[in-house]
GROMACS .gro file of N, CA and C in nm:
model
  549
    1MET      N    1   5.667  -1.306  -3.406
    1MET     CA    2   5.543  -1.321  -3.321
    1MET      C    3   5.571  -1.450  -3.250
    2PRO      N    4   5.538  -1.437  -3.131
    2PRO     CA    5   5.570  -1.565  -3.024
    2PRO      C    6   5.466  -1.670  -3.070
    3ASP      N    7   5.497  -1.780  -3.031
    3ASP     CA    8   5.400  -1.889  -3.057
    3ASP      C    9   5.332  -1.929  -2.930
    4LEU      N   10   5.186  -1.905  -2.950
    4LEU     CA   11   5.113  -1.918  -2.839
    4LEU      C   12   5.080  -2.064  -2.795
    5GLY      N   13   5.083  -2.136  -2.883
    5GLY     CA   14   5.069  -2.289  -2.876
    5GLY      C   15   4.893  -2.333  -2.852
    6GLU      N   16   4.871  -2.428  -2.844
    6GLU     CA   17   4.726  -2.462  -2.837
    6GLU      C   18   4.681  -2.465  -2.712
    7ASP      N   19   4.758  -2.459  -2.615
    7ASP     CA   20   4.705  -2.439  -2.455
    7ASP      C   21   4.666  -2.302  -2.446
    8HIS      N   22   4.699  -2.203  -2.496
    8HIS     CA   23   4.673  -2.058  -2.485
    8HIS      C   24   4.499  -2.049  -2.559
    9PHE      N   25   4.479  -2.100  -2.674
    9PHE     CA   26   4.341  -2.094  -2.739
    9PHE      C   27   4.266  -2.198  -2.628
   10ARG      N   28   4.285  -2.276  -2.574
   10ARG     CA   29   4.192  -2.378  -2.481
   10ARG      C   30   4.154  -2.307  -2.389
   11LEU      N   31   4.266  -2.220  -2.320
   11LEU     CA   32   4.243  -2.122  -2.213
   11LEU      C   33   4.138  -2.030  -2.226
   12VAL      N   34   4.146  -1.972  -2.341
   12VAL     CA   35   4.061  -1.872  -2.398
   12VAL      C   36   3.927  -1.938  -2.418
   13ASP      N   37   3.920  -2.052  -2.471
   13ASP     CA   38   3.771  -2.096  -2.490
   13ASP      C   39   3.707  -2.156  -2.357
   14LEU      N   40   3.794  -2.209  -2.277
   14LEU     CA   41   3.741  -2.233  -2.139
   14LEU      C   42   3.704  -2.128  -2.068
   15SER      N   43   3.761  -2.015  -2.080
   15SER     CA   44   3.729  -1.892  -1.985
   15SER      C   45   3.593  -1.841  -2.042
   16GLY      N   46   3.590  -1.845  -2.200
   16GLY     CA   47   3.472  -1.802  -2.260
   16GLY      C   48   3.353  -1.889  -2.227
   17LEU      N   49   3.365  -2.012  -2.225
   17LEU     CA   50   3.266  -2.098  -2.161
   17LEU      C   51   3.229  -2.074  -2.009
   18ALA      N   52   3.330  -2.060  -1.941
   18ALA     CA   53   3.283  -2.001  -1.778
   18ALA      C   54   3.220  -1.882  -1.790
   19MET      N   55   3.254  -1.800  -1.868
   19MET     CA   56   3.177  -1.657  -1.878
   19MET      C   57   3.025  -1.694  -1.910
   20LEU      N   58   3.020  -1.771  -2.014
   20LEU     CA   59   2.869  -1.809  -2.053
   20LEU      C   60   2.805  -1.907  -1.945
   21ALA      N   61   2.856  -1.982  -1.875
   21ALA     CA   62   2.793  -2.046  -1.755
   21ALA      C   63   2.755  -1.943  -1.643
   22ARG      N   64   2.831  -1.879  -1.624
   22ARG     CA   65   2.812  -1.768  -1.515
   22ARG      C   66   2.686  -1.699  -1.544
   23MET      N   67   2.679  -1.667  -1.675
   23MET     CA   68   2.540  -1.573  -1.693
   23MET      C   69   2.435  -1.662  -1.661
   24TRP      N   70   2.444  -1.763  -1.650
   24TRP     CA   71   2.295  -1.846  -1.607
   24TRP      C   72   2.297  -1.905  -1.459
   25GLN      N   73   2.401  -1.850  -1.404
   25GLN     CA   74   2.381  -1.903  -1.256
   25GLN      C   75   2.315  -1.813  -1.151
   26LEU      N   76   2.215  -1.841  -1.087
   26LEU     CA   77   2.146  -1.773  -1.003
   26LEU      C   78   2.254  -1.754  -0.877
   27SER      N   79   2.234  -1.631  -0.819
   27SER     CA   80   2.293  -1.599  -0.678
   27SER      C   81   2.209  -1.622  -0.580
   28ILE      N   82   2.076  -1.625  -0.611
   28ILE     CA   83   1.961  -1.651  -0.505
   28ILE      C   84   1.861  -1.772  -0.571
   29PRO      N   85   1.791  -1.826  -0.488
   29PRO     CA   86   1.694  -1.926  -0.533
   29PRO      C   87   1.596  -1.885  -0.630
   30TRP      N   88   1.552  -1.937  -0.733
   30TRP     CA   89   1.437  -1.886  -0.808
   30TRP      C   90   1.331  -1.845  -0.748
   31TRP      N   91   1.275  -1.920  -0.643
   31TRP     CA   92   1.157  -1.865  -0.580
   31TRP      C   93   1.159  -1.741  -0.488
   32GLU      N   94   1.289  -1.683  -0.466
   32GLU     CA   95   1.325  -1.574  -0.402
   32GLU      C   96   1.303  -1.471  -0.506
   33LEU      N   97   1.347  -1.502  -0.621
   33LEU     CA   98   1.330  -1.387  -0.722
   33LEU      C   99   1.183  -1.365  -0.749
   34ILE      N  100   1.107  -1.459  -0.743
   34ILE     CA  101   0.972  -1.439  -0.778
   34ILE      C  102   0.897  -1.376  -0.640
   35LEU      N  103   0.928  -1.413  -0.538
   35LEU     CA  104   0.872  -1.346  -0.410
   35LEU      C  105   0.926  -1.201  -0.425
   36ARG      N  106   1.060  -1.169  -0.452
   36ARG     CA  107   1.078  -1.033  -0.450
   36ARG      C  108   1.018  -0.943  -0.548
   37VAL      N  109   0.982  -1.005  -0.652
   37VAL     CA  110   0.927  -0.938  -0.775
   37VAL      C  111   0.778  -0.908  -0.713
   38ILE      N  112   0.696  -1.001  -0.661
   38ILE     CA  113   0.555  -0.979  -0.594
   38ILE      C  114   0.567  -0.875  -0.483
   39ILE      N  115   0.673  -0.876  -0.413
   39ILE     CA  116   0.678  -0.772  -0.295
   39ILE      C  117   0.689  -0.623  -0.336
   40ILE      N  118   0.801  -0.616  -0.432
   40ILE     CA  119   0.828  -0.495  -0.500
   40ILE      C  120   0.699  -0.439  -0.572
   41CYS      N  121   0.657  -0.525  -0.654
   41CYS     CA  122   0.526  -0.476  -0.734
   41CYS      C  123   0.417  -0.428  -0.637
   42ALA      N  124   0.387  -0.518  -0.556
   42ALA     CA  125   0.287  -0.465  -0.448
   42ALA      C  126   0.319  -0.337  -0.369
   43PHE      N  127   0.429  -0.314  -0.356
   43PHE     CA  128   0.465  -0.194  -0.273
   43PHE      C  129   0.450  -0.063  -0.373
   44LEU      N  130   0.513  -0.083  -0.481
   44LEU     CA  131   0.492   0.018  -0.590
   44LEU      C  132   0.336   0.046  -0.611
   45PHE      N  133   0.268  -0.057  -0.631
   45PHE     CA  134   0.134  -0.044  -0.663
   45PHE      C  135   0.052   0.054  -0.553
   46VAL      N  136   0.084  -0.001  -0.426
   46VAL     CA  137   0.016   0.082  -0.305
   46VAL      C  138   0.075   0.219  -0.311
   47LEU      N  139   0.204   0.234  -0.337
   47LEU     CA  140   0.252   0.363  -0.319
   47LEU      C  141   0.198   0.473  -0.438
   48LEU      N  142   0.167   0.405  -0.566
   48LEU     CA  143   0.116   0.477  -0.664
   48LEU      C  144  -0.034   0.515  -0.642
   49ARG      N  145  -0.101   0.415  -0.590
   49ARG     CA  146  -0.250   0.442  -0.565
   49ARG      C  147  -0.273   0.559  -0.471
   50LEU      N  148  -0.167   0.550  -0.357
   50LEU     CA  149  -0.189   0.674  -0.257
   50LEU      C  150  -0.149   0.795  -0.314
   51SER      N  151  -0.091   0.779  -0.419
   51SER     CA  152  -0.039   0.934  -0.486
   51SER      C  153  -0.151   0.976  -0.576
   52GLY      N  154  -0.259   0.908  -0.587
   52GLY     CA  155  -0.368   0.979  -0.660
   52GLY      C  156  -0.348   0.938  -0.802
   53LYS      N  157  -0.469   0.951  -0.886
   53LYS     CA  158  -0.471   0.925  -1.025
   53LYS      C  159  -0.412   1.019  -1.105
   54ARG      N  160  -0.409   1.126  -1.073
   54ARG     CA  161  -0.338   1.245  -1.160
   54ARG      C  162  -0.208   1.219  -1.171
   55GLN      N  163  -0.136   1.162  -1.062
   55GLN     CA  164  -0.008   1.137  -1.065
   55GLN      C  165   0.045   1.039  -1.162
   56VAL      N  166  -0.038   0.929  -1.183
   56VAL     CA  167  -0.017   0.834  -1.252
   56VAL      C  168   0.000   0.864  -1.413
   57GLY      N  169  -0.084   0.948  -1.453
   57GLY     CA  170  -0.105   0.996  -1.599
   57GLY      C  171  -0.218   0.887  -1.664
   58HIS      N  172  -0.188   0.845  -1.799
   58HIS     CA  173  -0.279   0.792  -1.864
   58HIS      C  174  -0.267   0.632  -1.844
   59LEU      N  175  -0.208   0.582  -1.764
   59LEU     CA  176  -0.199   0.448  -1.744
   59LEU      C  177  -0.252   0.417  -1.620
   60ALA      N  178  -0.324   0.280  -1.606
   60ALA     CA  179  -0.364   0.225  -1.494
   60ALA      C  180  -0.240   0.213  -1.394
   61PRO      N  181  -0.250   0.223  -1.255
   61PRO     CA  182  -0.141   0.207  -1.186
   61PRO      C  183  -0.074   0.083  -1.183
   62PHE      N  184  -0.146  -0.043  -1.197
   62PHE     CA  185  -0.080  -0.178  -1.211
   62PHE      C  186   0.027  -0.176  -1.340
   63ASP      N  187  -0.047  -0.110  -1.454
   63ASP     CA  188   0.045  -0.113  -1.581
   63ASP      C  189   0.155  -0.038  -1.571
   64LEU      N  190   0.152   0.079  -1.478
   64LEU     CA  191   0.282   0.172  -1.481
   64LEU      C  192   0.381   0.095  -1.375
   65VAL      N  193   0.332   0.017  -1.284
   65VAL     CA  194   0.420  -0.065  -1.206
   65VAL      C  195   0.481  -0.156  -1.291
   66LEU      N  196   0.410  -0.245  -1.376
   66LEU     CA  197   0.463  -0.343  -1.453
   66LEU      C  198   0.575  -0.279  -1.534
   67LEU      N  199   0.536  -0.178  -1.606
   67LEU     CA  200   0.655  -0.106  -1.701
   67LEU      C  201   0.783  -0.072  -1.642
   68LEU      N  202   0.750  -0.029  -1.516
   68LEU     CA  203   0.880   0.015  -1.419
   68LEU      C  204   0.981  -0.093  -1.382
   69VAL      N  205   0.918  -0.195  -1.342
   69VAL     CA  206   0.970  -0.304  -1.289
   69VAL      C  207   1.007  -0.414  -1.376
   70LEU      N  208   0.956  -0.402  -1.483
   70LEU     CA  209   1.003  -0.496  -1.603
   70LEU      C  210   1.114  -0.441  -1.666
   71SER      N  211   1.107  -0.319  -1.680
   71SER     CA  212   1.249  -0.261  -1.737
   71SER      C  213   1.351  -0.271  -1.639
   72ASN      N  214   1.335  -0.251  -1.525
   72ASN     CA  215   1.439  -0.264  -1.437
   72ASN      C  216   1.494  -0.392  -1.416
   73SER      N  217   1.414  -0.496  -1.420
   73SER     CA  218   1.454  -0.645  -1.408
   73SER      C  219   1.530  -0.697  -1.535
   74VAL      N  220   1.491  -0.646  -1.651
   74VAL     CA  221   1.555  -0.660  -1.763
   74VAL      C  222   1.687  -0.602  -1.769
   75GLN      N  223   1.704  -0.470  -1.736
   75GLN     CA  224   1.819  -0.419  -1.742
   75GLN      C  225   1.936  -0.471  -1.647
   76ASN      N  226   1.886  -0.513  -1.523
   76ASN     CA  227   1.990  -0.567  -1.443
   76ASN      C  228   2.062  -0.691  -1.478
   77ALA      N  229   1.989  -0.772  -1.564
   77ALA     CA  230   2.030  -0.880  -1.628
   77ALA      C  231   2.142  -0.837  -1.750
   78MET      N  232   2.111  -0.747  -1.795
   78MET     CA  233   2.201  -0.708  -1.895
   78MET      C  234   2.312  -0.613  -1.874
   79ASN      N  235   2.311  -0.572  -1.757
   79ASN     CA  236   2.449  -0.469  -1.730
   79ASN      C  237   2.558  -0.538  -1.678
   80ALA      N  238   2.566  -0.674  -1.663
   80ALA     CA  239   2.680  -0.754  -1.615
   80ALA      C  240   2.692  -0.726  -1.470
   81GLY      N  241   2.614  -0.686  -1.404
   81GLY     CA  242   2.624  -0.679  -1.244
   81GLY      C  243   2.623  -0.815  -1.171
   82ASP      N  244   2.562  -0.830  -1.046
   82ASP     CA  245   2.559  -0.949  -0.994
   82ASP      C  246   2.435  -1.029  -1.041
   83ASN      N  247   2.332  -0.972  -1.121
   83ASN     CA  248   2.238  -1.045  -1.142
   83ASN      C  249   2.274  -1.133  -1.290
   84SER      N  250   2.213  -1.252  -1.301
   84SER     CA  251   2.227  -1.321  -1.417
   84SER      C  252   2.114  -1.310  -1.525
   85VAL      N  253   2.154  -1.351  -1.640
   85VAL     CA  254   2.042  -1.369  -1.752
   85VAL      C  255   1.924  -1.436  -1.687
   86LEU      N  256   1.936  -1.545  -1.630
   86LEU     CA  257   1.832  -1.620  -1.600
   86LEU      C  258   1.759  -1.554  -1.504
   87ALA      N  259   1.821  -1.486  -1.401
   87ALA     CA  260   1.747  -1.423  -1.295
   87ALA      C  261   1.657  -1.327  -1.367
   88GLY      N  262   1.714  -1.245  -1.457
   88GLY     CA  263   1.613  -1.143  -1.555
   88GLY      C  264   1.516  -1.215  -1.617
   89LEU      N  265   1.532  -1.329  -1.670
   89LEU     CA  266   1.434  -1.384  -1.734
   89LEU      C  267   1.318  -1.437  -1.648
   90ILE      N  268   1.350  -1.484  -1.530
   90ILE     CA  269   1.264  -1.545  -1.415
   90ILE      C  270   1.189  -1.403  -1.375
   91SER      N  271   1.255  -1.294  -1.364
   91SER     CA  272   1.182  -1.179  -1.308
   91SER      C  273   1.100  -1.135  -1.411
   92ALA      N  274   1.148  -1.119  -1.528
   92ALA     CA  275   1.048  -1.041  -1.641
   92ALA      C  276   0.916  -1.155  -1.651
   93GLY      N  277   0.952  -1.285  -1.678
   93GLY     CA  278   0.831  -1.372  -1.668
   93GLY      C  279   0.738  -1.368  -1.561
   94SER      N  280   0.797  -1.335  -1.429
   94SER     CA  281   0.712  -1.348  -1.304
   94SER      C  282   0.614  -1.221  -1.326
   95LEU      N  283   0.656  -1.109  -1.386
   95LEU     CA  284   0.594  -1.001  -1.378
   95LEU      C  285   0.482  -0.998  -1.478
   96VAL      N  286   0.524  -1.055  -1.591
   96VAL     CA  287   0.420  -1.064  -1.690
   96VAL      C  288   0.296  -1.165  -1.648
   97LEU      N  289   0.349  -1.279  -1.599
   97LEU     CA  290   0.230  -1.373  -1.541
   97LEU      C  291   0.152  -1.294  -1.425
   98LEU      N  292   0.227  -1.233  -1.347
   98LEU     CA  293   0.153  -1.159  -1.218
   98LEU      C  294   0.047  -1.069  -1.296
   99ASN      N  295   0.096  -0.977  -1.409
   99ASN     CA  296  -0.008  -0.878  -1.476
   99ASN      C  297  -0.130  -0.962  -1.539
  100TYR      N  298  -0.079  -1.080  -1.593
  100TYR     CA  299  -0.198  -1.156  -1.642
  100TYR      C  300  -0.301  -1.217  -1.556
  101PHE      N  301  -0.253  -1.272  -1.427
  101PHE     CA  302  -0.340  -1.309  -1.343
  101PHE      C  303  -0.405  -1.197  -1.261
  102VAL      N  304  -0.371  -1.089  -1.250
  102VAL     CA  305  -0.424  -0.945  -1.197
  102VAL      C  306  -0.539  -0.907  -1.295
  103GLY      N  307  -0.510  -0.935  -1.426
  103GLY     CA  308  -0.603  -0.876  -1.502
  103GLY      C  309  -0.696  -0.958  -1.537
  104LEU      N  310  -0.686  -1.101  -1.511
  104LEU     CA  311  -0.792  -1.213  -1.499
  104LEU      C  312  -0.884  -1.194  -1.378
  105ALA      N  313  -0.817  -1.168  -1.282
  105ALA     CA  314  -0.888  -1.166  -1.154
  105ALA      C  315  -0.999  -1.041  -1.137
  106THR      N  316  -0.907  -0.915  -1.184
  106THR     CA  317  -1.009  -0.816  -1.176
  106THR      C  318  -1.124  -0.828  -1.285
  107CYS      N  319  -1.129  -0.907  -1.391
  107CYS     CA  320  -1.236  -0.926  -1.488
  107CYS      C  321  -1.346  -1.018  -1.426
  108LYS      N  322  -1.314  -1.087  -1.332
  108LYS     CA  323  -1.399  -1.173  -1.267
  108LYS      C  324  -1.438  -1.123  -1.124
  109SER      N  325  -1.383  -1.010  -1.065
  109SER     CA  326  -1.422  -0.949  -0.947
  109SER      C  327  -1.416  -0.816  -0.948
  110LYS      N  328  -1.540  -0.752  -0.933
  110LYS     CA  329  -1.569  -0.610  -0.948
  110LYS      C  330  -1.506  -0.546  -0.823
  111ARG      N  331  -1.518  -0.613  -0.692
  111ARG     CA  332  -1.427  -0.549  -0.579
  111ARG      C  333  -1.298  -0.561  -0.598
  112LEU      N  334  -1.223  -0.648  -0.666
  112LEU     CA  335  -1.084  -0.642  -0.694
  112LEU      C  336  -1.044  -0.553  -0.778
  113GLU      N  337  -1.130  -0.540  -0.900
  113GLU     CA  338  -1.120  -0.444  -1.004
  113GLU      C  339  -1.108  -0.292  -0.934
  114ALA      N  340  -1.203  -0.275  -0.834
  114ALA     CA  341  -1.208  -0.130  -0.794
  114ALA      C  342  -1.096  -0.116  -0.698
  115LEU      N  343  -1.038  -0.194  -0.646
  115LEU     CA  344  -0.916  -0.211  -0.558
  115LEU      C  345  -0.812  -0.187  -0.637
  116VAL      N  346  -0.771  -0.259  -0.757
  116VAL     CA  347  -0.667  -0.235  -0.829
  116VAL      C  348  -0.651  -0.114  -0.918
  117GLU      N  349  -0.793  -0.087  -0.990
  117GLU     CA  350  -0.781   0.010  -1.071
  117GLU      C  351  -0.855   0.133  -1.032
  118GLY      N  352  -0.923   0.128  -0.929
  118GLY     CA  353  -0.995   0.239  -0.890
  118GLY      C  354  -1.134   0.264  -0.949
  119ARG      N  355  -1.214   0.363  -0.889
  119ARG     CA  356  -1.324   0.375  -0.965
  119ARG      C  357  -1.316   0.531  -0.993
  120PRO      N  358  -1.418   0.564  -1.122
  120PRO     CA  359  -1.419   0.709  -1.164
  120PRO      C  360  -1.463   0.775  -1.040
  121GLU      N  361  -1.408   0.924  -1.034
  121GLU     CA  362  -1.446   0.998  -0.921
  121GLU      C  363  -1.528   1.127  -0.992
  122VAL      N  364  -1.644   1.170  -0.943
  122VAL     CA  365  -1.718   1.292  -1.006
  122VAL      C  366  -1.666   1.399  -0.942
  123LEU      N  367  -1.603   1.499  -1.018
  123LEU     CA  368  -1.531   1.606  -0.966
  123LEU      C  369  -1.631   1.735  -0.962
  124ILE      N  370  -1.738   1.750  -1.061
  124ILE     CA  371  -1.830   1.843  -1.080
  124ILE      C  372  -1.959   1.778  -1.114
  125HIS      N  373  -2.070   1.813  -1.061
  125HIS     CA  374  -2.196   1.770  -1.099
  125HIS      C  375  -2.296   1.903  -1.091
  126ASN      N  376  -2.361   1.928  -1.206
  126ASN     CA  377  -2.454   2.043  -1.234
  126ASN      C  378  -2.371   2.168  -1.184
  127GLY      N  379  -2.261   2.207  -1.217
  127GLY     CA  380  -2.184   2.319  -1.164
  127GLY      C  381  -2.111   2.320  -1.019
  128LYS      N  382  -2.162   2.229  -0.958
  128LYS     CA  383  -2.112   2.207  -0.824
  128LYS      C  384  -1.969   2.135  -0.815
  129VAL      N  385  -1.866   2.200  -0.772
  129VAL     CA  386  -1.726   2.129  -0.746
  129VAL      C  387  -1.728   2.063  -0.627
  130PHE      N  388  -1.676   1.927  -0.629
  130PHE     CA  389  -1.661   1.889  -0.511
  130PHE      C  390  -1.506   1.868  -0.475
  131THR      N  391  -1.476   1.964  -0.398
  131THR     CA  392  -1.327   2.004  -0.369
  131THR      C  393  -1.269   1.890  -0.278
  132ASP      N  394  -1.335   1.805  -0.201
  132ASP     CA  395  -1.306   1.709  -0.133
  132ASP      C  396  -1.229   1.582  -0.211
  133VAL      N  397  -1.303   1.565  -0.323
  133VAL     CA  398  -1.276   1.474  -0.424
  133VAL      C  399  -1.130   1.507  -0.480
  134MET      N  400  -1.138   1.650  -0.529
  134MET     CA  401  -1.006   1.694  -0.579
  134MET      C  402  -0.888   1.696  -0.479
  135GLU      N  403  -0.906   1.711  -0.344
  135GLU     CA  404  -0.804   1.703  -0.255
  135GLU      C  405  -0.764   1.558  -0.241
  136ARG      N  406  -0.840   1.461  -0.231
  136ARG     CA  407  -0.828   1.329  -0.228
  136ARG      C  408  -0.724   1.276  -0.337
  137GLU      N  409  -0.781   1.337  -0.448
  137GLU     CA  410  -0.704   1.279  -0.596
  137GLU      C  411  -0.601   1.369  -0.610
  138LYS      N  412  -0.548   1.464  -0.514
  138LYS     CA  413  -0.441   1.558  -0.558
  138LYS      C  414  -0.446   1.620  -0.696
  139LEU      N  415  -0.572   1.684  -0.737
  139LEU     CA  416  -0.596   1.742  -0.867
  139LEU      C  417  -0.604   1.890  -0.835
  140THR      N  418  -0.530   1.972  -0.901
  140THR     CA  419  -0.545   2.122  -0.866
  140THR      C  420  -0.657   2.177  -0.957
  141HIS      N  421  -0.686   2.312  -0.922
  141HIS     CA  422  -0.790   2.375  -0.990
  141HIS      C  423  -0.732   2.401  -1.152
  142HIS      N  424  -0.626   2.442  -1.155
  142HIS     CA  425  -0.566   2.453  -1.284
  142HIS      C  426  -0.583   2.333  -1.369
  143GLU      N  427  -0.551   2.225  -1.316
  143GLU     CA  428  -0.587   2.103  -1.418
  143GLU      C  429  -0.734   2.083  -1.446
  144LEU      N  430  -0.814   2.111  -1.359
  144LEU     CA  431  -0.946   2.101  -1.377
  144LEU      C  432  -0.984   2.193  -1.478
  145ASN      N  433  -0.949   2.308  -1.459
  145ASN     CA  434  -0.993   2.432  -1.550
  145ASN      C  435  -0.947   2.378  -1.693
  146ALA      N  436  -0.816   2.345  -1.693
  146ALA     CA  437  -0.757   2.317  -1.848
  146ALA      C  438  -0.852   2.200  -1.913
  147ALA      N  439  -0.884   2.118  -1.823
  147ALA     CA  440  -0.981   2.007  -1.887
  147ALA      C  441  -1.125   2.063  -1.931
  148LEU      N  442  -1.187   2.163  -1.860
  148LEU     CA  443  -1.299   2.242  -1.892
  148LEU      C  444  -1.280   2.314  -2.026
  149ARG      N  445  -1.178   2.396  -2.024
  149ARG     CA  446  -1.150   2.465  -2.143
  149ARG      C  447  -1.127   2.349  -2.259
  150ALA      N  448  -1.070   2.271  -2.261
  150ALA     CA  449  -1.042   2.145  -2.357
  150ALA      C  450  -1.176   2.106  -2.400
  151ALA      N  451  -1.283   2.121  -2.325
  151ALA     CA  452  -1.433   2.063  -2.337
  151ALA      C  453  -1.507   2.165  -2.395
  152GLY      N  454  -1.454   2.295  -2.394
  152GLY     CA  455  -1.528   2.409  -2.459
  152GLY      C  456  -1.621   2.487  -2.347
  153CYS      N  457  -1.585   2.456  -2.211
  153CYS     CA  458  -1.660   2.510  -2.105
  153CYS      C  459  -1.562   2.640  -2.056
  154ALA      N  460  -1.600   2.763  -2.045
  154ALA     CA  461  -1.543   2.854  -1.999
  154ALA      C  462  -1.564   2.863  -1.850
  155CYS      N  463  -1.656   2.798  -1.796
  155CYS     CA  464  -1.649   2.828  -1.625
  155CYS      C  465  -1.746   2.693  -1.572
  156VAL      N  466  -1.732   2.655  -1.448
  156VAL     CA  467  -1.789   2.547  -1.388
  156VAL      C  468  -1.946   2.546  -1.410
  157GLU      N  469  -2.006   2.644  -1.409
  157GLU     CA  470  -2.158   2.665  -1.425
  157GLU      C  471  -2.196   2.616  -1.554
  158GLU      N  472  -2.104   2.599  -1.651
  158GLU     CA  473  -2.142   2.534  -1.793
  158GLU      C  474  -2.153   2.397  -1.790
  159VAL      N  475  -2.092   2.335  -1.663
  159VAL     CA  476  -2.072   2.188  -1.676
  159VAL      C  477  -2.175   2.106  -1.618
  160HIS      N  478  -2.237   2.005  -1.691
  160HIS     CA  479  -2.312   1.899  -1.628
  160HIS      C  480  -2.258   1.820  -1.538
  161PHE      N  481  -2.129   1.756  -1.579
  161PHE     CA  482  -2.078   1.670  -1.505
  161PHE      C  483  -1.909   1.664  -1.542
  162ALA      N  484  -1.815   1.645  -1.485
  162ALA     CA  485  -1.683   1.632  -1.482
  162ALA      C  486  -1.634   1.503  -1.404
  163VAL      N  487  -1.553   1.402  -1.467
  163VAL     CA  488  -1.549   1.273  -1.390
  163VAL      C  489  -1.401   1.259  -1.421
  164LEU      N  490  -1.328   1.223  -1.309
  164LEU     CA  491  -1.194   1.181  -1.314
  164LEU      C  492  -1.189   1.023  -1.345
  165GLU      N  493  -1.142   0.996  -1.458
  165GLU     CA  494  -1.141   0.853  -1.495
  165GLU      C  495  -1.029   0.775  -1.413
  166ASN      N  496  -1.061   0.642  -1.431
  166ASN     CA  497  -0.955   0.550  -1.381
  166ASN      C  498  -0.824   0.580  -1.422
  167ASN      N  499  -0.802   0.609  -1.556
  167ASN     CA  500  -0.651   0.635  -1.619
  167ASN      C  501  -0.602   0.763  -1.595
  168GLY      N  502  -0.695   0.862  -1.517
  168GLY     CA  503  -0.637   1.010  -1.487
  168GLY      C  504  -0.691   1.103  -1.579
  169VAL      N  505  -0.771   1.072  -1.682
  169VAL     CA  506  -0.832   1.154  -1.769
  169VAL      C  507  -0.946   1.226  -1.718
  170ILE      N  508  -0.967   1.341  -1.733
  170ILE     CA  509  -1.091   1.418  -1.688
  170ILE      C  510  -1.181   1.415  -1.798
  171SER      N  511  -1.306   1.352  -1.788
  171SER     CA  512  -1.401   1.362  -1.889
  171SER      C  513  -1.511   1.471  -1.846
  172VAL      N  514  -1.560   1.543  -1.942
  172VAL     CA  515  -1.632   1.659  -1.911
  172VAL      C  516  -1.750   1.663  -2.013
  173GLN      N  517  -1.861   1.681  -1.942
  173GLN     CA  518  -1.989   1.681  -2.015
  173GLN      C  519  -2.059   1.842  -2.005
  174PRO      N  520  -2.057   1.896  -2.092
  174PRO     CA  521  -2.120   2.034  -2.091
  174PRO      C  522  -2.273   2.027  -2.066
  175LYS      N  523  -2.336   2.128  -2.013
  175LYS     CA  524  -2.489   2.115  -1.966
  175LYS      C  525  -2.539   2.154  -2.138
  176ARG      N  526  -2.634   2.081  -2.148
  176ARG     CA  527  -2.721   2.119  -2.280
  176ARG      C  528  -2.795   2.240  -2.280
  177THR      N  529  -2.784   2.320  -2.408
  177THR     CA  530  -2.851   2.435  -2.410
  177THR      C  531  -2.974   2.422  -2.517
  178ASP      N  532  -3.079   2.429  -2.441
  178ASP     CA  533  -3.217   2.418  -2.553
  178ASP      C  534  -3.217   2.530  -2.641
  179VAL      N  535  -3.180   2.526  -2.758
  179VAL     CA  536  -3.218   2.610  -2.860
  179VAL      C  537  -3.344   2.585  -2.937
  180LYS      N  538  -3.433   2.690  -2.911
  180LYS     CA  539  -3.581   2.686  -2.970
  180LYS      C  540  -3.543   2.746  -3.104
  181ARG      N  541  -3.611   2.664  -3.192
  181ARG     CA  542  -3.593   2.726  -3.327
  181ARG      C  543  -3.749   2.749  -3.373
  182GLU      N  544  -3.755   2.875  -3.453
  182GLU     CA  545  -3.887   2.919  -3.510
  182GLU      C  546  -3.906   2.856  -3.615
  183THR      N  547  -4.018   2.812  -3.646
  183THR     CA  548  -4.053   2.744  -3.782
  183THR      C  549  -4.170   2.817  -3.818
   0.00000   0.00000   0.00000
């Protein structure tokens, strides 16, 4: 077995240290990372708000954006690409802080809450379907009928009201049937 000597182990040790140091070096300024996070987050939020509540599912649009972008920012830091660990940490921290501040702002401002989270939309009132609301929210009659069946309503005429909630769930209130009891 050849004698590698002390210099070989020193080179290995130095290259390991250099690799560790490179993991923490940013290729762009920290403030640019934060700005990129805010721009991408805002773009995805607008895109998802335009797509309608039913496309989002059971998450509020901002929560979905947070999950998508947060996972991507952490993934890029771990895949040994051009992104450093520090860039991933700054991106993830920025997203969590942005979510916190948006949540805080929406608690204090009803107008901002409506902009970020939307408002519930009435789909049916006293058996009348509002097709314009369904079109705007990109909701199909099949989805509406499925929600009615789940609430125990066989047809639209049996519905007092149906509301598309902020999270994409359809709440249905059947009409009350007054049953007279003979005593």
